[in-house]
Coordinates of C-alpha atoms in Angstrom, one line a residue:
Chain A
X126 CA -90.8 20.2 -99.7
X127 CA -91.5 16.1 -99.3
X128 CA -91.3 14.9 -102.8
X129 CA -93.0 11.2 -103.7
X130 CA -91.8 9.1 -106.4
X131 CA -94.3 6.4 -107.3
X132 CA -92.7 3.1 -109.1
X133 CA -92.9 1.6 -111.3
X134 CA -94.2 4.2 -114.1
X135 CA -95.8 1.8 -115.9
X136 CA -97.3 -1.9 -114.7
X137 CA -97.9 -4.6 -117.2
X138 CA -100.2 -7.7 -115.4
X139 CA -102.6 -9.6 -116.3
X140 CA -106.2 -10.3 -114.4
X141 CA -105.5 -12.7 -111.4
X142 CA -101.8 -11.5 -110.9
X143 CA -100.8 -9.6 -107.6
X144 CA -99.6 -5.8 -107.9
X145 CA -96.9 -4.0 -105.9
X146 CA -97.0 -0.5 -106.4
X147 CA -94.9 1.3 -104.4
X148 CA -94.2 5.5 -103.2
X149 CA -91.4 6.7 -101.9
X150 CA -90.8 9.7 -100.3
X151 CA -87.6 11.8 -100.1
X152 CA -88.1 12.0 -96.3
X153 CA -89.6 10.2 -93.4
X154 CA -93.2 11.2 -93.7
X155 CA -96.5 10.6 -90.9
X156 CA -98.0 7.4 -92.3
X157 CA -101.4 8.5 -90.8
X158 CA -101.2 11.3 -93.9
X159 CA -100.5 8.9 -97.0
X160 CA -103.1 8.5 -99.1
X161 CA -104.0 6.2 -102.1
X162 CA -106.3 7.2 -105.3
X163 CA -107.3 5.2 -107.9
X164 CA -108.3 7.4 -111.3
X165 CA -109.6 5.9 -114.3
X166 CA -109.3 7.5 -118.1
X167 CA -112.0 10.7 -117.9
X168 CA -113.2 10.1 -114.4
X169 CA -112.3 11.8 -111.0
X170 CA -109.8 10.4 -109.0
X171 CA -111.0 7.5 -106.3
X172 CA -109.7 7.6 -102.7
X173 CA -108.5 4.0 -101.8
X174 CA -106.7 4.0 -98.6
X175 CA -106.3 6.5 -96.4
X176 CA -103.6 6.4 -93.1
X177 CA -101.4 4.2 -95.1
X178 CA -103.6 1.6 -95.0
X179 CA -107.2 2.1 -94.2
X180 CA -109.7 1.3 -96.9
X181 CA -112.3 4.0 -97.7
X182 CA -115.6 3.1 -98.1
X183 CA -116.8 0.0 -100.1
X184 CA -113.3 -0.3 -101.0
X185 CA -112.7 -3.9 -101.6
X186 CA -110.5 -6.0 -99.2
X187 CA -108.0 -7.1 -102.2
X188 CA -106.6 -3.8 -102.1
X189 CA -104.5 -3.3 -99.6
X190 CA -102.0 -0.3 -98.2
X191 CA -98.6 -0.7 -95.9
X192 CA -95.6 1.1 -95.0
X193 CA -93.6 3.6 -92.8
X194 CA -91.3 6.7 -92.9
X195 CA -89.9 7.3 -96.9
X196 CA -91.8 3.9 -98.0
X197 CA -95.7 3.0 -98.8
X198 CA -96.6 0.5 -100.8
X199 CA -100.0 -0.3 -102.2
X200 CA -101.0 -3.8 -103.2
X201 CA -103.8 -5.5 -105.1
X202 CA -103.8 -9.2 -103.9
X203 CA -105.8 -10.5 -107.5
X204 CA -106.4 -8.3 -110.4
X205 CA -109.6 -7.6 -111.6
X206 CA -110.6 -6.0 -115.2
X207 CA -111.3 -3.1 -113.5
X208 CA -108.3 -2.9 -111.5
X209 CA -106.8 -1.2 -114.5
X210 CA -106.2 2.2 -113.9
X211 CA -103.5 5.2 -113.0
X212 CA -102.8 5.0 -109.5
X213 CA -101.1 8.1 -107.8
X214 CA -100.4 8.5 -104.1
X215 CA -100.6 11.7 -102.0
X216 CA -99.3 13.3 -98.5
X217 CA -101.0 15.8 -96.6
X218 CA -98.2 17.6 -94.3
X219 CA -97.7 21.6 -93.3
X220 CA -101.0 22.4 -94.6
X221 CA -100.3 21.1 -98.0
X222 CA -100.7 18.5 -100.3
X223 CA -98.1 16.3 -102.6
X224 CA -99.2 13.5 -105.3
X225 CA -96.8 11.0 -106.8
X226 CA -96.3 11.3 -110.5
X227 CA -98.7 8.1 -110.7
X228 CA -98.5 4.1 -111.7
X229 CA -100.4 3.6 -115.0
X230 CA -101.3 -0.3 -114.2
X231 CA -102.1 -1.6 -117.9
X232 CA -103.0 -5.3 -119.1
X233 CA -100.5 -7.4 -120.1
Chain B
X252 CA -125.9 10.8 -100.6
X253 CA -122.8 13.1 -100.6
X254 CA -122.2 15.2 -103.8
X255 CA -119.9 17.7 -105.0
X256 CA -121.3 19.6 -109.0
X257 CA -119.1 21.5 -110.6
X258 CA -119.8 24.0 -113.2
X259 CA -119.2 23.9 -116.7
X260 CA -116.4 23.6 -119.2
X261 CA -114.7 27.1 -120.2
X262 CA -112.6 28.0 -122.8
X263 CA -110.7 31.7 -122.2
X264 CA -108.2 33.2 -124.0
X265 CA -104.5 34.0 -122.4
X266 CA -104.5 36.7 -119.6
X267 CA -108.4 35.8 -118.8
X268 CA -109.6 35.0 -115.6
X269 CA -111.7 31.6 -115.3
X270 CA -114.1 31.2 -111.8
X271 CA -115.0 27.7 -111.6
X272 CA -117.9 26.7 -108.9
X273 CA -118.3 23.3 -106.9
X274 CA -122.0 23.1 -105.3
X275 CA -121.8 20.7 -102.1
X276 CA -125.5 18.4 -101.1
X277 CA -125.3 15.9 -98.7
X278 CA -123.7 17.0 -95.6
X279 CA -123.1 19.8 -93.7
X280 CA -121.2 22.7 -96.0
X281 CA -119.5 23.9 -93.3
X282 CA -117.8 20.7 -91.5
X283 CA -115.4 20.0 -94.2
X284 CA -112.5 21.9 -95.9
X285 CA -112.3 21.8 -100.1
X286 CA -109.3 21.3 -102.0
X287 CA -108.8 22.2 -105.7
X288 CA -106.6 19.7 -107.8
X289 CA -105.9 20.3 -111.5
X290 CA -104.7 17.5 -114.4
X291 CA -103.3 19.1 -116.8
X292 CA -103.7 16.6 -120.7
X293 CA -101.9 13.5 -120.3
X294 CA -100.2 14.5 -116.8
X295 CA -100.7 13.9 -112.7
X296 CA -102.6 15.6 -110.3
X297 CA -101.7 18.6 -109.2
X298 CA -102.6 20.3 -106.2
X299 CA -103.7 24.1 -106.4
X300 CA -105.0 25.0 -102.6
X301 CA -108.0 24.5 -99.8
X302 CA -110.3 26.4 -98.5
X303 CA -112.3 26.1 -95.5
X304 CA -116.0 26.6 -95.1
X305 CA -116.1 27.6 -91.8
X306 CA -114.3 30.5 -91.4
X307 CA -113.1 30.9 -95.0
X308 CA -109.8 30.6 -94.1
X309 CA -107.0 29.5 -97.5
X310 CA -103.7 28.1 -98.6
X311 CA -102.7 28.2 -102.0
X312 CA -99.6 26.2 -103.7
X313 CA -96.7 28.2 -104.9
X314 CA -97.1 27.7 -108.5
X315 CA -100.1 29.4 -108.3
X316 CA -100.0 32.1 -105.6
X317 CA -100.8 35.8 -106.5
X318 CA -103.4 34.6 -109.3
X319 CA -106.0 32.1 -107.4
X320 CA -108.7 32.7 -105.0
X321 CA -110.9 30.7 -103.5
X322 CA -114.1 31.2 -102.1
X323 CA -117.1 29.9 -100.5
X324 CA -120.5 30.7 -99.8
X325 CA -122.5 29.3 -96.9
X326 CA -126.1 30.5 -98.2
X327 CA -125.7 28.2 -101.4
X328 CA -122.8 25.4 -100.0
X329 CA -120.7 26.3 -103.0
X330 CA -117.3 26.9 -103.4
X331 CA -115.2 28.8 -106.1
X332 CA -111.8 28.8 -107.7
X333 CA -111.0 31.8 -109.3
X334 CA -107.8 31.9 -111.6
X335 CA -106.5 35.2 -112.9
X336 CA -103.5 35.8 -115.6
X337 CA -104.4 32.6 -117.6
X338 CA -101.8 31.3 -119.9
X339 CA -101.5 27.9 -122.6
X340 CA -100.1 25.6 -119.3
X341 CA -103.2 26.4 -117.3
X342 CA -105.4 24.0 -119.7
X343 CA -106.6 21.3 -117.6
X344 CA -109.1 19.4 -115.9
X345 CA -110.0 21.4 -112.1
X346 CA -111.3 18.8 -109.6
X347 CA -113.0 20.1 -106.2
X348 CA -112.3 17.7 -103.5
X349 CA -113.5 17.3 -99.8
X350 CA -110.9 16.8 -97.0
X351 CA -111.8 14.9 -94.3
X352 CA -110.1 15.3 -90.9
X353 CA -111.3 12.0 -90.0
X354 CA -109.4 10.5 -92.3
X355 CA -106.5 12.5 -92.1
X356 CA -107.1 15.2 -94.8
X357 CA -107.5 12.3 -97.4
X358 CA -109.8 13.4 -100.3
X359 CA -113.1 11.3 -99.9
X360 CA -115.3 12.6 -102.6
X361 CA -114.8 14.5 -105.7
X362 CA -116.3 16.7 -108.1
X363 CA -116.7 15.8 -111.5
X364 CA -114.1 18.2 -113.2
X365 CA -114.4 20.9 -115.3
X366 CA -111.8 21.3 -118.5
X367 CA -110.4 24.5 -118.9
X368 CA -108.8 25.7 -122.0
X369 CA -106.5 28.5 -122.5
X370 CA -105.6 29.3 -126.5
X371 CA -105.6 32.4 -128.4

């Protein structure tokens, strides 16, 4: 079973700064089946990028997704106030689903 | 506009059984496969299983195996998440999700949750 380890736990930035999340996954994984959520205290989870990189719908272009085999990264080019959030990544593979544990992205 | 409602928050006592419903509007029912996903207080997502609303068709995670089933209904585009055997570490929040194939069994809209709690 494909494990993902999302780092760091916690991210301390302030608005304006560039985040680097990244998930890693104890084996080489599809990228086409890495996903990206966004989840904010007492809402559903968001879906951000799908295929590694592809942004859902009205997704804006400072997030972005990259990365291949046991590595993904997500990055948000300039922070925004309500950039701050829990983000957890996921892989669909064999009919079932993984998350990683999660990055809580606070303010600094 | 695509929407998924689920139903309303339950509290059950330990060995219970909790059925929580997800009502689909806004496409067609039967296209897309839904996925369950559980947050238990303070912790990640967990996923629980998927079924599809074609042909019914399931696959459950291990953890909970031999005490969920899921459901759906064509007639009223709803889906349901039955769990049986209910103990303290089921307590969470239970999210419906739709799966698109499109985009790679991603999870592209989402249900509002529904809290569960288990306590004597």
């Amino acid at each position: 079973e494909i494990v993902l380890t999302q780092s760091p736990g916690t991210l301390s930035l302030s608005p304006g700064e560039r985040a680097t999340l990244s998930c890693r996954a104890t084996q080489s994984v599809s990228s086409s089946y890495l996903a990206w959520y966004q989840q904010k205290p007492g809402q559903a989870p968001r879906l951000l990028i799908s295929g590694a990189s592809t942004r859902a719908t009205g997704i804006p272009d400072r997030f972005s997704g990259s990365g291949s085999g046991t590595d993904f990264t997500l990055t948000i080019s300039r922070l925004e106030p309500e950039d701050f959030a829990v983000y957890y990544c996921q892989h669909y593979g064999s009919a079932l689903y993984t998350f990683g544990q999660g990055t809580k992205l606070e303010i600094k | 506009q695509v929407h998924l409602v689920q139903s309303g928050a339950e509290m059950k006592k330990p060995g219970a059984s909790v059925k929580v419903s997800c009502k689909a509007s806004g496409y067609t029912f039967r296209r897309d496969t839904i996925t369950w996903v559980r947050q238990a207080p303070g912790q990640g997502l967990e996923w629980m299983g998927w079924v599809g609303t074609y042909n019914g068709h399931t696959n459950y995670a291990q953890k909970v195996q031999g005490r969920v089933t899921m459901t759906t209904d064509t007639v009223t585009s709803t889906v349901y998440m039955e769990l049986r055997s209910l103990r303290s570490d089921d307590t969470a929040v239970y999210f419906c999700a739709r799966q698109r194939l499109d985009l790679y069994y991603a999870m592209d809209v989402w249900g509002q949750g529904t809290t569960v709690t288990v306590s004597s």
